[in-house]
Short mmCIF file of N, CA, C and O in Angstrom, two decimals:
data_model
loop_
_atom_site.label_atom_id
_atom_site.label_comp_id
_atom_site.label_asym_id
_atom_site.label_seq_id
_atom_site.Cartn_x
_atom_site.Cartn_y
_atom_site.Cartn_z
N UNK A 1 112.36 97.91 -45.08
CA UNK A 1 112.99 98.50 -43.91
C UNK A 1 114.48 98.18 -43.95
O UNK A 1 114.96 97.08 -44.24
N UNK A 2 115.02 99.07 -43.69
CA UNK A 2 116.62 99.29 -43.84
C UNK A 2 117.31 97.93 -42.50
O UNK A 2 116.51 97.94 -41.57
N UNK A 3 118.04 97.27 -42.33
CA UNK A 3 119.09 97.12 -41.56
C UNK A 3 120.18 98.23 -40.99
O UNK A 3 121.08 98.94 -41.45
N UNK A 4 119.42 97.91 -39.40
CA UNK A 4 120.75 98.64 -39.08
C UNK A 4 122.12 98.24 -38.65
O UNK A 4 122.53 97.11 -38.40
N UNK A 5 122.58 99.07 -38.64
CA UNK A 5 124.26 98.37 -37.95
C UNK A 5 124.42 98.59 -36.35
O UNK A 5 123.83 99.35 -35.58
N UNK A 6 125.37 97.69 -36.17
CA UNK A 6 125.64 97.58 -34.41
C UNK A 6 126.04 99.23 -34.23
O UNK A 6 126.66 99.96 -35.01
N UNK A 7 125.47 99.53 -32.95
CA UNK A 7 125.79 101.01 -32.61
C UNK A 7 126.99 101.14 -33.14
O UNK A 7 127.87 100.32 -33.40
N UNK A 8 126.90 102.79 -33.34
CA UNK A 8 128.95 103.59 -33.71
C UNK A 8 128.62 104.80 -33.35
O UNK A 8 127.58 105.36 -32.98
N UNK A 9 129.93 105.16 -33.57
CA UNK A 9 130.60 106.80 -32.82
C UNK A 9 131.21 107.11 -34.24
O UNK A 9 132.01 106.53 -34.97
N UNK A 10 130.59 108.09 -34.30
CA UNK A 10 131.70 109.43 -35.34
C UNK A 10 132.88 109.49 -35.03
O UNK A 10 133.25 109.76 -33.88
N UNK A 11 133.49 109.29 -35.76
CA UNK A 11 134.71 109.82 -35.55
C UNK A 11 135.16 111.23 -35.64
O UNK A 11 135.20 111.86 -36.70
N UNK A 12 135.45 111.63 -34.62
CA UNK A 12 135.98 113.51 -34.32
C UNK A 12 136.95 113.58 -34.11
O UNK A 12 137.48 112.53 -33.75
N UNK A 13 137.85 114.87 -34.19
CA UNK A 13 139.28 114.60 -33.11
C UNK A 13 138.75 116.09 -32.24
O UNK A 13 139.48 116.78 -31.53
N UNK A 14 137.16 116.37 -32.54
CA UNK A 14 136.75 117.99 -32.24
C UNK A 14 135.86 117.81 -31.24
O UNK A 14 135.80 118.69 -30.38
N UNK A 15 134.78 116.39 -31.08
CA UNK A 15 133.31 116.27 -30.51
C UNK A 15 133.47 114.95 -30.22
O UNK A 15 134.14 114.25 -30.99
N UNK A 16 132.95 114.47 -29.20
CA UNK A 16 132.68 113.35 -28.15
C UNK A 16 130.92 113.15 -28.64
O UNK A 16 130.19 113.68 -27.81
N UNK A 17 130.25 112.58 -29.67
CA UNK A 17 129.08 113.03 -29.79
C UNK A 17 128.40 111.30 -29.02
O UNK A 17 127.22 110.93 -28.94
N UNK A 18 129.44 110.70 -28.65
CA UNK A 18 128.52 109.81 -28.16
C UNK A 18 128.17 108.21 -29.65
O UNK A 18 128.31 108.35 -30.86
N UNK A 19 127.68 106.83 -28.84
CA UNK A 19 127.48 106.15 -29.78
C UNK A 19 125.99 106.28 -30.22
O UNK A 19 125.19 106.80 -29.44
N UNK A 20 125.63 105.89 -31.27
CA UNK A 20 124.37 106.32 -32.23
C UNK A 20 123.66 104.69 -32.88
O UNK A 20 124.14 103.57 -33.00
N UNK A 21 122.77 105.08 -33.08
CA UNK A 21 122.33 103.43 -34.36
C UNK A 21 122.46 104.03 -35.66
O UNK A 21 122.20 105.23 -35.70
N UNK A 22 122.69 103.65 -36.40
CA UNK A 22 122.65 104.34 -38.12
C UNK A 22 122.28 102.97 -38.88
O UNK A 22 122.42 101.90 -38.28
N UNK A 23 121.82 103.02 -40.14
CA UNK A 23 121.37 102.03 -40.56
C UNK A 23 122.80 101.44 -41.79
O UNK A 23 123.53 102.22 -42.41
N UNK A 24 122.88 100.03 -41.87
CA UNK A 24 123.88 99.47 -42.00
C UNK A 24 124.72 100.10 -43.27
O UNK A 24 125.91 100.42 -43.24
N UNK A 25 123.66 100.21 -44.63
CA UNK A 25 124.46 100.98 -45.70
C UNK A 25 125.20 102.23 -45.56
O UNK A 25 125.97 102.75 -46.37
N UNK A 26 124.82 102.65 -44.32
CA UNK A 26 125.41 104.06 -44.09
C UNK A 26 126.57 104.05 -43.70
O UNK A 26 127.34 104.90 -44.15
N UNK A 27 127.03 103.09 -42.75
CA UNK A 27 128.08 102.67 -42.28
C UNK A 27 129.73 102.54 -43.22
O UNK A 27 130.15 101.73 -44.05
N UNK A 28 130.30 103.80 -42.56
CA UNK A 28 131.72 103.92 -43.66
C UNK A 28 132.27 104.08 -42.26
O UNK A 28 131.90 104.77 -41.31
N UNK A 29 133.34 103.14 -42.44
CA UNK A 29 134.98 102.69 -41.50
C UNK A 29 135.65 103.77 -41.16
O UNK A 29 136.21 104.00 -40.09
N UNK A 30 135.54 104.66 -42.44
CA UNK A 30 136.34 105.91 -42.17
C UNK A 30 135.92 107.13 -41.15
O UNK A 30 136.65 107.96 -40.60
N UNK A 31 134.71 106.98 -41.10
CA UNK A 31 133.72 108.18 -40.50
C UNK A 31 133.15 107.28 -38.89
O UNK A 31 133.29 107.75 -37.76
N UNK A 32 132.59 106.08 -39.19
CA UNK A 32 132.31 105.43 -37.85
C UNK A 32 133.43 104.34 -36.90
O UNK A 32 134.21 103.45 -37.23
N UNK A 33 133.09 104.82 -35.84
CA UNK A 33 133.71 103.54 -34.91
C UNK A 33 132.09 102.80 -34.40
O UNK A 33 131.08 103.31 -33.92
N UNK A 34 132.50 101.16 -34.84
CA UNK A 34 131.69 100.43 -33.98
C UNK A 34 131.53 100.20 -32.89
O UNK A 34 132.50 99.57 -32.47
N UNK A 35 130.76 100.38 -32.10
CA UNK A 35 130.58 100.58 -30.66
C UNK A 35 130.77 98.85 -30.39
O UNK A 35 130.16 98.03 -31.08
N UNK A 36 131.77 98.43 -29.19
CA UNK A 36 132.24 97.33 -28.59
C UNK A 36 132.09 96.87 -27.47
O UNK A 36 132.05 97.93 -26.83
N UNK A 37 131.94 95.81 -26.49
CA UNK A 37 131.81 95.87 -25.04
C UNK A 37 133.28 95.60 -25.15
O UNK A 37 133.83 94.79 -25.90
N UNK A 38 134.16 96.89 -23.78
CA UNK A 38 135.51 96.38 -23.47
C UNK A 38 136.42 95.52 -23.36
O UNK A 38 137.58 95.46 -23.75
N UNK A 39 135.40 94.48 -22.44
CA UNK A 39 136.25 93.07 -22.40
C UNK A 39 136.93 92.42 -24.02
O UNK A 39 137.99 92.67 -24.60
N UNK A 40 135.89 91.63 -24.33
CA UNK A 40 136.50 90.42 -25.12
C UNK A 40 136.21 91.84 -26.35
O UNK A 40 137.25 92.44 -26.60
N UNK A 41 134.87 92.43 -27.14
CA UNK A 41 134.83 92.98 -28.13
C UNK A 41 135.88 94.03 -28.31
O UNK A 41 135.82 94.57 -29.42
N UNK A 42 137.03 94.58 -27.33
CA UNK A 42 137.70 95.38 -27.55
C UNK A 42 139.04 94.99 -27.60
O UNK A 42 139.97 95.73 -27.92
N UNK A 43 139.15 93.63 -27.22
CA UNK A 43 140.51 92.71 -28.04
C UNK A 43 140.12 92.32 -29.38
O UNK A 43 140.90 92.62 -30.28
N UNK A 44 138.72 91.53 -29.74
CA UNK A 44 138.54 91.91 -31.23
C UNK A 44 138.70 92.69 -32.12
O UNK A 44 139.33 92.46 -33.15
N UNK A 45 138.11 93.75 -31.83
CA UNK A 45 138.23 95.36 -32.36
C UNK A 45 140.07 95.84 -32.65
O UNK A 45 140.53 96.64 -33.47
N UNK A 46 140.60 95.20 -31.87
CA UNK A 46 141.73 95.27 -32.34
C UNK A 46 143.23 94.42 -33.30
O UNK A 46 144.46 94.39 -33.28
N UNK A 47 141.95 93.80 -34.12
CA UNK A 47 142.97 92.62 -35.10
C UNK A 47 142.49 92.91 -36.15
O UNK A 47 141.35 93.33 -36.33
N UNK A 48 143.53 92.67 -37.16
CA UNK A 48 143.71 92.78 -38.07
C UNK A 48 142.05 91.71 -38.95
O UNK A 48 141.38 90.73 -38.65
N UNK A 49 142.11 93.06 -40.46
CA UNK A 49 141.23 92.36 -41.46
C UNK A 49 141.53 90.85 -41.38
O UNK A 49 140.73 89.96 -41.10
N UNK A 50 143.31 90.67 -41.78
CA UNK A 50 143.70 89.27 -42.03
C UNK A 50 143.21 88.43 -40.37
O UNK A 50 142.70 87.32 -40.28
N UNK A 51 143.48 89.13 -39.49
CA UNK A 51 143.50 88.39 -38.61
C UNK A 51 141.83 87.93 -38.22
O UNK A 51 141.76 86.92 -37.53
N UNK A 52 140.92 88.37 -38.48
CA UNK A 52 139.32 88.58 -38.52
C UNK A 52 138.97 87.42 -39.08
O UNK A 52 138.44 86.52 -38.43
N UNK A 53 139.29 87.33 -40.65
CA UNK A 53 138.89 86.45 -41.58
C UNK A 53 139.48 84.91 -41.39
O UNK A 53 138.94 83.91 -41.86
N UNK A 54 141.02 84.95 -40.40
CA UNK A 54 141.06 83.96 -40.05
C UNK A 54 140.44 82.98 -38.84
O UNK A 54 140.26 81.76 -38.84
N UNK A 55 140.23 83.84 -37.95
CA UNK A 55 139.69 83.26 -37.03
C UNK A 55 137.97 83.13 -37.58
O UNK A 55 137.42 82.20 -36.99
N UNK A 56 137.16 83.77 -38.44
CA UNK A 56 136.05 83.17 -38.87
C UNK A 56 136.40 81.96 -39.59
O UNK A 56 135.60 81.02 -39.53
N UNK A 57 137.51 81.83 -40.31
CA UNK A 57 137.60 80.84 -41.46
C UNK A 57 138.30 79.48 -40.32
O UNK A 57 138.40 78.42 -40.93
N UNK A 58 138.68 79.42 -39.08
CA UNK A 58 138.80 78.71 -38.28
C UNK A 58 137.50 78.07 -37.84
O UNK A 58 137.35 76.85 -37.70
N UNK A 59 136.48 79.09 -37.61
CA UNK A 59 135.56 78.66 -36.85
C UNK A 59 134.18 78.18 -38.18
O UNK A 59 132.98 77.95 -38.02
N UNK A 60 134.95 78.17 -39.32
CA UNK A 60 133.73 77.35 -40.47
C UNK A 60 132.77 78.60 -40.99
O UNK A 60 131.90 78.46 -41.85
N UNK A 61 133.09 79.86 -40.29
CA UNK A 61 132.20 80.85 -40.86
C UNK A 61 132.31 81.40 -42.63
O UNK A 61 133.44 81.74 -42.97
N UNK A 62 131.73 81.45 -43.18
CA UNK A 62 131.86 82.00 -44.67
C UNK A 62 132.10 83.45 -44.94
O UNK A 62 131.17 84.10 -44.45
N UNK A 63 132.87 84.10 -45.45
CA UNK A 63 133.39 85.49 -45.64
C UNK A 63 132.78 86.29 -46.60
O UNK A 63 133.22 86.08 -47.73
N UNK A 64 132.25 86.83 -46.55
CA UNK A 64 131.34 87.57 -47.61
C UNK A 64 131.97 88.20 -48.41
O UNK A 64 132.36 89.30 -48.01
N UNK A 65 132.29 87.84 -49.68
CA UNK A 65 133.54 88.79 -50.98
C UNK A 65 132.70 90.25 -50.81
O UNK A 65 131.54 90.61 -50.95
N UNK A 66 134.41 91.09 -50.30
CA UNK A 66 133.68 92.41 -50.47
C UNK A 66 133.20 92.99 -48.60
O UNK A 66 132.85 94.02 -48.01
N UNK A 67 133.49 91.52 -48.29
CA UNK A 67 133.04 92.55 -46.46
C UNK A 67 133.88 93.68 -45.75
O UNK A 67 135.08 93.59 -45.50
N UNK A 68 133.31 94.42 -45.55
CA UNK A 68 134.13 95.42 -44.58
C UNK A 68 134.84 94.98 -43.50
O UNK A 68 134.70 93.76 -43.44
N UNK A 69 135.50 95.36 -42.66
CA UNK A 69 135.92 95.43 -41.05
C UNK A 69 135.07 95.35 -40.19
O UNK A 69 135.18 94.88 -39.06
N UNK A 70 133.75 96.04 -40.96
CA UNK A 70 132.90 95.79 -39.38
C UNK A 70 131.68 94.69 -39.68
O UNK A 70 130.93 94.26 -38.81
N UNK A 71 131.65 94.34 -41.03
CA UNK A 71 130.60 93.35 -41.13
C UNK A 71 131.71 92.26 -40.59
O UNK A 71 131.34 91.53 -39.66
N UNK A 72 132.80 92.13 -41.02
CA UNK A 72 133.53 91.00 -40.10
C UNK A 72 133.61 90.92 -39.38
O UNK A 72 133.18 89.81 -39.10
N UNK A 73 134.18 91.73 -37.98
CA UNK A 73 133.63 91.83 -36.93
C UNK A 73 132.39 91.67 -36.33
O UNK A 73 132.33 90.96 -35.33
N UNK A 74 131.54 92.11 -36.69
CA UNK A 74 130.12 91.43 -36.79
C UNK A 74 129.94 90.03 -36.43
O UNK A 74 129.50 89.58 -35.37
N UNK A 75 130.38 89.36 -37.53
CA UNK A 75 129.80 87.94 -37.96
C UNK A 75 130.81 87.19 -36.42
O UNK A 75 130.36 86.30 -35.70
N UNK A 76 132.01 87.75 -36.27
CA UNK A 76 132.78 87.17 -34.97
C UNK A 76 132.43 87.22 -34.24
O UNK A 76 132.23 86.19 -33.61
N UNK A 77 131.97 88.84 -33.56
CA UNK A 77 131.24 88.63 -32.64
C UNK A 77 129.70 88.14 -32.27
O UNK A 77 129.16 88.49 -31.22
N UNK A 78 128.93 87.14 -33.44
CA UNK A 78 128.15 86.79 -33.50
C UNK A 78 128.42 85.36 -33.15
O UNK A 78 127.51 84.58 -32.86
N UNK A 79 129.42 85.09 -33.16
CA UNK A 79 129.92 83.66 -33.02
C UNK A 79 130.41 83.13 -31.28
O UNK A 79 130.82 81.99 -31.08
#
C-alpha cells in the first residue's frame, strides 16, 4: 500500500479544484501545493529549503539526502 502525502491543491492559475489526498510518490512541488493550517503551518510554508533544514537540524531532526520541500516540511511540522 502506497503512502500518502499530507493533503494538496493543484496548482492552476485557471481552476480552484480544491485540496485532494494523492499518494506521496506522486507528489511534484511544481504541480502541488501542500495543504497547511493558516496559523503556525502557513508561516512555515513560507521559508526557505535553507531555512527548513535549519530549523530541523536545530531541533536534532535528520535530513533525508535528496528531500523535497514538502517532505521537509513534513518532518517540521511533525515536530
Amino acid at each position: 500500500m502506497s503512502e500518502t502525502c499530507p493533503v494538496v491543491k493543484i496548482k492552476s492559475n485557471s481552476v480552484d479544484a480544491g485540496f485532494i489526498v494523492i499518494n506521496e510518490s506522486d507528489f511534484d512541488e511544481k504541480v502541488h501545493e501542500l495543504f497547511v493550517e493558516e496559523d503556525e503551518g502557513a508561516k512555515k510554508a513560507d521559508l526557505t529549503v535553507a531555512q527548513i533544514k535549519e530549523a530541523l537540524t536545530a531541533k536534532g531532526v535528520e535530513i533525508p539526502e535528496g528531500a523535497k520541500k514538502a517532505d521537509l516540511l513534513a518532518l517540521l511540522n511533525a515536530e
